[in-house]
GROMACS .gro file of N, CA and C in nm:
model
  297
    1UNK      N    1  -3.551  -5.207  -3.946
    1UNK     CA    2  -3.587  -5.197  -4.085
    1UNK      C    3  -3.645  -5.061  -4.118
    2UNK      N    4  -3.714  -4.999  -4.023
    2UNK     CA    5  -3.775  -4.869  -4.046
    2UNK      C    6  -3.673  -4.759  -4.066
    3UNK      N    7  -3.561  -4.767  -3.992
    3UNK     CA    8  -3.458  -4.665  -4.006
    3UNK      C    9  -3.387  -4.675  -4.140
    4UNK      N   10  -3.375  -4.795  -4.192
    4UNK     CA   11  -3.312  -4.811  -4.323
    4UNK      C   12  -3.398  -4.749  -4.433
    5UNK      N   13  -3.530  -4.766  -4.422
    5UNK     CA   14  -3.619  -4.704  -4.519
    5UNK      C   15  -3.615  -4.552  -4.508
    6UNK      N   16  -3.612  -4.503  -4.385
    6UNK     CA   17  -3.604  -4.358  -4.364
    6UNK      C   18  -3.473  -4.303  -4.420
    7UNK      N   19  -3.365  -4.375  -4.399
    7UNK     CA   20  -3.235  -4.332  -4.452
    7UNK      C   21  -3.236  -4.335  -4.604
    8UNK      N   22  -3.299  -4.435  -4.661
    8UNK     CA   23  -3.305  -4.444  -4.808
    8UNK      C   24  -3.387  -4.330  -4.867
    9UNK      N   25  -3.498  -4.297  -4.800
    9UNK     CA   26  -3.583  -4.187  -4.849
    9UNK      C   27  -3.509  -4.054  -4.839
   10UNK      N   28  -3.442  -4.030  -4.728
   10UNK     CA   29  -3.370  -3.903  -4.712
   10UNK      C   30  -3.251  -3.895  -4.807
   11UNK      N   31  -3.191  -4.010  -4.838
   11UNK     CA   32  -3.080  -4.009  -4.933
   11UNK      C   33  -3.130  -3.988  -5.075
   12UNK      N   34  -3.246  -4.045  -5.105
   12UNK     CA   35  -3.300  -4.037  -5.240
   12UNK      C   36  -3.363  -3.901  -5.268
   13UNK      N   37  -3.428  -3.842  -5.168
   13UNK     CA   38  -3.499  -3.715  -5.187
   13UNK      C   39  -3.451  -3.609  -5.086
   14UNK      N   40  -3.327  -3.566  -5.093
   14UNK     CA   41  -3.279  -3.470  -4.992
   14UNK      C   42  -3.342  -3.332  -5.006
   15UNK      N   43  -3.374  -3.291  -5.128
   15UNK     CA   44  -3.432  -3.157  -5.148
   15UNK      C   45  -3.572  -3.151  -5.087
   16UNK      N   46  -3.648  -3.258  -5.099
   16UNK     CA   47  -3.781  -3.262  -5.040
   16UNK      C   48  -3.774  -3.252  -4.889
   17UNK      N   49  -3.679  -3.322  -4.830
   17UNK     CA   50  -3.663  -3.319  -4.684
   17UNK      C   51  -3.621  -3.179  -4.639
   18UNK      N   52  -3.529  -3.118  -4.708
   18UNK     CA   53  -3.483  -2.983  -4.671
   18UNK      C   54  -3.597  -2.883  -4.688
   19UNK      N   55  -3.674  -2.895  -4.795
   19UNK     CA   56  -3.789  -2.806  -4.814
   19UNK      C   57  -3.894  -2.827  -4.705
   20UNK      N   58  -3.916  -2.953  -4.667
   20UNK     CA   59  -4.011  -2.981  -4.560
   20UNK      C   60  -3.968  -2.915  -4.429
   21UNK      N   61  -3.842  -2.930  -4.390
   21UNK     CA   62  -3.794  -2.869  -4.265
   21UNK      C   63  -3.794  -2.717  -4.273
   22UNK      N   64  -3.762  -2.663  -4.390
   22UNK     CA   65  -3.765  -2.518  -4.407
   22UNK      C   66  -3.907  -2.465  -4.391
   23UNK      N   67  -4.002  -2.532  -4.454
   23UNK     CA   68  -4.141  -2.492  -4.441
   23UNK      C   69  -4.191  -2.507  -4.297
   24UNK      N   70  -4.151  -2.614  -4.233
   24UNK     CA   71  -4.188  -2.637  -4.093
   24UNK      C   72  -4.136  -2.525  -4.004
   25UNK      N   73  -4.009  -2.488  -4.020
   25UNK     CA   74  -3.949  -2.383  -3.938
   25UNK      C   75  -4.010  -2.246  -3.968
   26UNK      N   76  -4.043  -2.220  -4.091
   26UNK     CA   77  -4.103  -2.091  -4.126
   26UNK      C   78  -4.243  -2.079  -4.065
   27UNK      N   79  -4.322  -2.186  -4.078
   27UNK     CA   80  -4.459  -2.181  -4.027
   27UNK      C   81  -4.460  -2.166  -3.875
   28UNK      N   82  -4.389  -2.255  -3.808
   28UNK     CA   83  -4.392  -2.250  -3.661
   28UNK      C   84  -4.302  -2.141  -3.604
   29UNK      N   85  -4.201  -2.099  -3.681
   29UNK     CA   86  -4.117  -1.989  -3.637
   29UNK      C   87  -4.190  -1.856  -3.639
   30UNK      N   88  -4.292  -1.845  -3.722
   30UNK     CA   89  -4.369  -1.721  -3.726
   30UNK      C   90  -4.450  -1.702  -3.598
   31UNK      N   91  -4.476  -1.807  -3.526
   31UNK     CA   92  -4.547  -1.797  -3.398
   31UNK      C   93  -4.454  -1.764  -3.281
   32UNK      N   94  -4.325  -1.775  -3.298
   32UNK     CA   95  -4.230  -1.754  -3.188
   32UNK      C   96  -4.239  -1.614  -3.127
   33UNK      N   97  -4.251  -1.505  -3.203
   33UNK     CA   98  -4.262  -1.373  -3.139
   33UNK      C   99  -4.388  -1.357  -3.054
   34UNK      N  100  -4.492  -1.433  -3.085
   34UNK     CA  101  -4.617  -1.423  -3.010
   34UNK      C  102  -4.610  -1.497  -2.877
   35UNK      N  103  -4.511  -1.583  -2.858
   35UNK     CA  104  -4.504  -1.664  -2.737
   35UNK      C  105  -4.476  -1.581  -2.612
   36UNK      N  106  -4.403  -1.472  -2.626
   36UNK     CA  107  -4.372  -1.391  -2.508
   36UNK      C  108  -4.497  -1.330  -2.447
   37UNK      N  109  -4.598  -1.306  -2.527
   37UNK     CA  110  -4.724  -1.254  -2.474
   37UNK      C  111  -4.811  -1.362  -2.412
   38UNK      N  112  -4.790  -1.485  -2.453
   38UNK     CA  113  -4.872  -1.596  -2.403
   38UNK      C  114  -4.806  -1.663  -2.283
   39UNK      N  115  -4.677  -1.689  -2.292
   39UNK     CA  116  -4.604  -1.759  -2.186
   39UNK      C  117  -4.541  -1.657  -2.092
   40UNK      N  118  -4.587  -1.653  -1.970
   40UNK     CA  119  -4.533  -1.559  -1.872
   40UNK      C  120  -4.446  -1.631  -1.769
   41UNK      N  121  -4.506  -1.721  -1.695
   41UNK     CA  122  -4.437  -1.794  -1.590
   41UNK      C  123  -4.479  -1.939  -1.595
   42UNK      N  124  -4.428  -2.013  -1.501
   42UNK     CA  125  -4.465  -2.153  -1.492
   42UNK      C  126  -4.599  -2.172  -1.425
   43UNK      N  127  -4.657  -2.065  -1.369
   43UNK     CA  128  -4.789  -2.073  -1.309
   43UNK      C  129  -4.790  -2.126  -1.167
   44UNK      N  130  -4.675  -2.140  -1.108
   44UNK     CA  131  -4.667  -2.194  -0.972
   44UNK      C  132  -4.630  -2.088  -0.870
   45UNK      N  133  -4.656  -1.962  -0.901
   45UNK     CA  134  -4.623  -1.855  -0.808
   45UNK      C  135  -4.735  -1.838  -0.707
   46UNK      N  136  -4.705  -1.854  -0.579
   46UNK     CA  137  -4.808  -1.842  -0.476
   46UNK      C  138  -4.836  -1.695  -0.442
   47UNK      N  139  -4.947  -1.674  -0.376
   47UNK     CA  140  -4.985  -1.540  -0.330
   47UNK      C  141  -5.007  -1.545  -0.179
   48UNK      N  142  -5.011  -1.430  -0.117
   48UNK     CA  143  -5.047  -1.424   0.024
   48UNK      C  144  -4.928  -1.423   0.118
   49UNK      N  145  -4.945  -1.490   0.233
   49UNK     CA  146  -4.846  -1.486   0.340
   49UNK      C  147  -4.714  -1.549   0.298
   50UNK      N  148  -4.720  -1.649   0.213
   50UNK     CA  149  -4.597  -1.714   0.169
   50UNK      C  150  -4.506  -1.616   0.097
   51UNK      N  151  -4.563  -1.531   0.014
   51UNK     CA  152  -4.483  -1.433  -0.060
   51UNK      C  153  -4.425  -1.329   0.036
   52UNK      N  154  -4.502  -1.288   0.137
   52UNK     CA  155  -4.451  -1.192   0.235
   52UNK      C  156  -4.333  -1.250   0.312
   53UNK      N  157  -4.346  -1.375   0.355
   53UNK     CA  158  -4.236  -1.440   0.427
   53UNK      C  159  -4.115  -1.455   0.336
   54UNK      N  160  -4.137  -1.487   0.211
   54UNK     CA  161  -4.027  -1.500   0.117
   54UNK      C  162  -3.952  -1.369   0.100
   55UNK      N  163  -4.023  -1.258   0.093
   55UNK     CA  164  -3.958  -1.126   0.081
   55UNK      C  165  -3.883  -1.090   0.210
   56UNK      N  166  -3.938  -1.123   0.325
   56UNK     CA  167  -3.869  -1.096   0.452
   56UNK      C  168  -3.741  -1.177   0.461
   57UNK      N  169  -3.749  -1.306   0.425
   57UNK     CA  170  -3.630  -1.390   0.427
   57UNK      C  171  -3.525  -1.337   0.330
   58UNK      N  172  -3.568  -1.287   0.218
   58UNK     CA  173  -3.474  -1.235   0.119
   58UNK      C  174  -3.408  -1.107   0.166
   59UNK      N  175  -3.486  -1.017   0.224
   59UNK     CA  176  -3.430  -0.887   0.261
   59UNK      C  177  -3.350  -0.892   0.390
   60UNK      N  178  -3.397  -0.967   0.490
   60UNK     CA  179  -3.330  -0.965   0.619
   60UNK      C  180  -3.226  -1.076   0.637
   61UNK      N  181  -3.247  -1.191   0.575
   61UNK     CA  182  -3.157  -1.304   0.596
   61UNK      C  183  -3.080  -1.343   0.470
   62UNK      N  184  -3.095  -1.266   0.363
   62UNK     CA  185  -3.024  -1.287   0.237
   62UNK      C  186  -3.046  -1.427   0.180
   63UNK      N  187  -3.169  -1.475   0.190
   63UNK     CA  188  -3.208  -1.601   0.128
   63UNK      C  189  -3.266  -1.566  -0.009
   64UNK      N  190  -3.236  -1.647  -0.109
   64UNK     CA  191  -3.287  -1.620  -0.243
   64UNK      C  192  -3.439  -1.616  -0.245
   65UNK      N  193  -3.496  -1.528  -0.327
   65UNK     CA  194  -3.642  -1.520  -0.336
   65UNK      C  195  -3.701  -1.638  -0.408
   66UNK      N  196  -3.628  -1.697  -0.498
   66UNK     CA  197  -3.675  -1.815  -0.569
   66UNK      C  198  -3.578  -1.930  -0.541
   67UNK      N  199  -3.584  -1.988  -0.422
   67UNK     CA  200  -3.489  -2.093  -0.389
   67UNK      C  201  -3.517  -2.222  -0.466
   68UNK      N  202  -3.417  -2.303  -0.473
   68UNK     CA  203  -3.434  -2.436  -0.533
   68UNK      C  204  -3.482  -2.529  -0.424
   69UNK      N  205  -3.590  -2.596  -0.449
   69UNK     CA  206  -3.649  -2.684  -0.349
   69UNK      C  207  -3.617  -2.828  -0.386
   70UNK      N  208  -3.554  -2.899  -0.296
   70UNK     CA  209  -3.522  -3.040  -0.316
   70UNK      C  210  -3.615  -3.123  -0.229
   71UNK      N  211  -3.675  -3.222  -0.288
   71UNK     CA  212  -3.763  -3.312  -0.215
   71UNK      C  213  -3.697  -3.448  -0.212
   72UNK      N  214  -3.674  -3.499  -0.092
   72UNK     CA  215  -3.613  -3.629  -0.075
   72UNK      C  216  -3.720  -3.727  -0.031
   73UNK      N  217  -3.719  -3.843  -0.092
   73UNK     CA  218  -3.812  -3.948  -0.053
   73UNK      C  219  -3.730  -4.056   0.016
   74UNK      N  220  -3.757  -4.075   0.142
   74UNK     CA  221  -3.682  -4.174   0.218
   74UNK      C  222  -3.756  -4.307   0.210
   75UNK      N  223  -3.689  -4.404   0.152
   75UNK     CA  224  -3.748  -4.536   0.141
   75UNK      C  225  -3.707  -4.619   0.262
   76UNK      N  226  -3.786  -4.715   0.293
   76UNK     CA  227  -3.760  -4.795   0.413
   76UNK      C  228  -3.634  -4.879   0.400
   77UNK      N  229  -3.596  -4.912   0.279
   77UNK     CA  230  -3.478  -4.996   0.260
   77UNK      C  231  -3.348  -4.915   0.263
   78UNK      N  232  -3.357  -4.784   0.264
   78UNK     CA  233  -3.239  -4.698   0.261
   78UNK      C  234  -3.204  -4.659   0.404
   79UNK      N  235  -3.085  -4.694   0.452
   79UNK     CA  236  -3.048  -4.663   0.590
   79UNK      C  237  -3.040  -4.512   0.615
   80UNK      N  238  -3.078  -4.470   0.733
   80UNK     CA  239  -3.080  -4.328   0.768
   80UNK      C  240  -2.940  -4.268   0.765
   81UNK      N  241  -2.840  -4.343   0.805
   81UNK     CA  242  -2.703  -4.293   0.808
   81UNK      C  243  -2.654  -4.260   0.668
   82UNK      N  244  -2.683  -4.346   0.570
   82UNK     CA  245  -2.641  -4.319   0.432
   82UNK      C  246  -2.713  -4.197   0.376
   83UNK      N  247  -2.838  -4.178   0.414
   83UNK     CA  248  -2.913  -4.061   0.366
   83UNK      C  249  -2.848  -3.933   0.415
   84UNK      N  250  -2.809  -3.927   0.541
   84UNK     CA  251  -2.746  -3.806   0.595
   84UNK      C  252  -2.610  -3.781   0.534
   85UNK      N  253  -2.533  -3.887   0.509
   85UNK     CA  254  -2.400  -3.871   0.449
   85UNK      C  255  -2.413  -3.821   0.306
   86UNK      N  256  -2.503  -3.879   0.227
   86UNK     CA  257  -2.517  -3.837   0.088
   86UNK      C  258  -2.577  -3.698   0.078
   87UNK      N  259  -2.653  -3.655   0.176
   87UNK     CA  260  -2.711  -3.521   0.175
   87UNK      C  261  -2.608  -3.416   0.213
   88UNK      N  262  -2.519  -3.448   0.306
   88UNK     CA  263  -2.424  -3.348   0.355
   88UNK      C  264  -2.308  -3.326   0.259
   89UNK      N  265  -2.272  -3.423   0.178
   89UNK     CA  266  -2.158  -3.406   0.087
   89UNK      C  267  -2.182  -3.297  -0.018
   90UNK      N  268  -2.295  -3.296  -0.091
   90UNK     CA  269  -2.314  -3.189  -0.190
   90UNK      C  270  -2.322  -3.051  -0.127
   91UNK      N  271  -2.377  -3.041  -0.005
   91UNK     CA  272  -2.387  -2.911   0.060
   91UNK      C  273  -2.250  -2.859   0.099
   92UNK      N  274  -2.158  -2.949   0.133
   92UNK     CA  275  -2.023  -2.907   0.168
   92UNK      C  276  -1.954  -2.844   0.048
   93UNK      N  277  -1.972  -2.903  -0.070
   93UNK     CA  278  -1.904  -2.853  -0.189
   93UNK      C  279  -1.962  -2.721  -0.237
   94UNK      N  280  -2.091  -2.696  -0.215
   94UNK     CA  281  -2.148  -2.571  -0.263
   94UNK      C  282  -2.133  -2.459  -0.160
   95UNK      N  283  -2.080  -2.488  -0.042
   95UNK     CA  284  -2.055  -2.384   0.056
   95UNK      C  285  -2.168  -2.364   0.154
   96UNK      N  286  -2.271  -2.446   0.148
   96UNK     CA  287  -2.381  -2.433   0.241
   96UNK      C  288  -2.350  -2.508   0.370
   97UNK      N  289  -2.434  -2.487   0.468
   97UNK     CA  290  -2.416  -2.557   0.594
   97UNK      C  291  -2.449  -2.704   0.577
   98UNK      N  292  -2.372  -2.787   0.644
   98UNK     CA  293  -2.398  -2.931   0.636
   98UNK      C  294  -2.488  -2.974   0.748
   99UNK      N  295  -2.555  -3.086   0.726
   99UNK     CA  296  -2.648  -3.139   0.826
   99UNK      C  297  -2.573  -3.230   0.919
   0.00000   0.00000   0.00000
């Protein structure tokens, strides 16, 4: 019932809705240029030995500096054999070594 009322209001007052969205985009769009100064990274960049090892792996072994980390949770009801099969199939298609 709520969507029917919303549809009736938007059908009855389309200019008001368009003006509302235009005003909304203008107000919040004016803050968009300022975001680059506020938002830098995700804040999860480590410091110290981990960064040194990451640079060594990147330069000597051609491993990406920002690798994608996959975390698998093995549940007790999931057989180990199925876990290894499902893990090795995607790696085969992307060209990585299989387990």
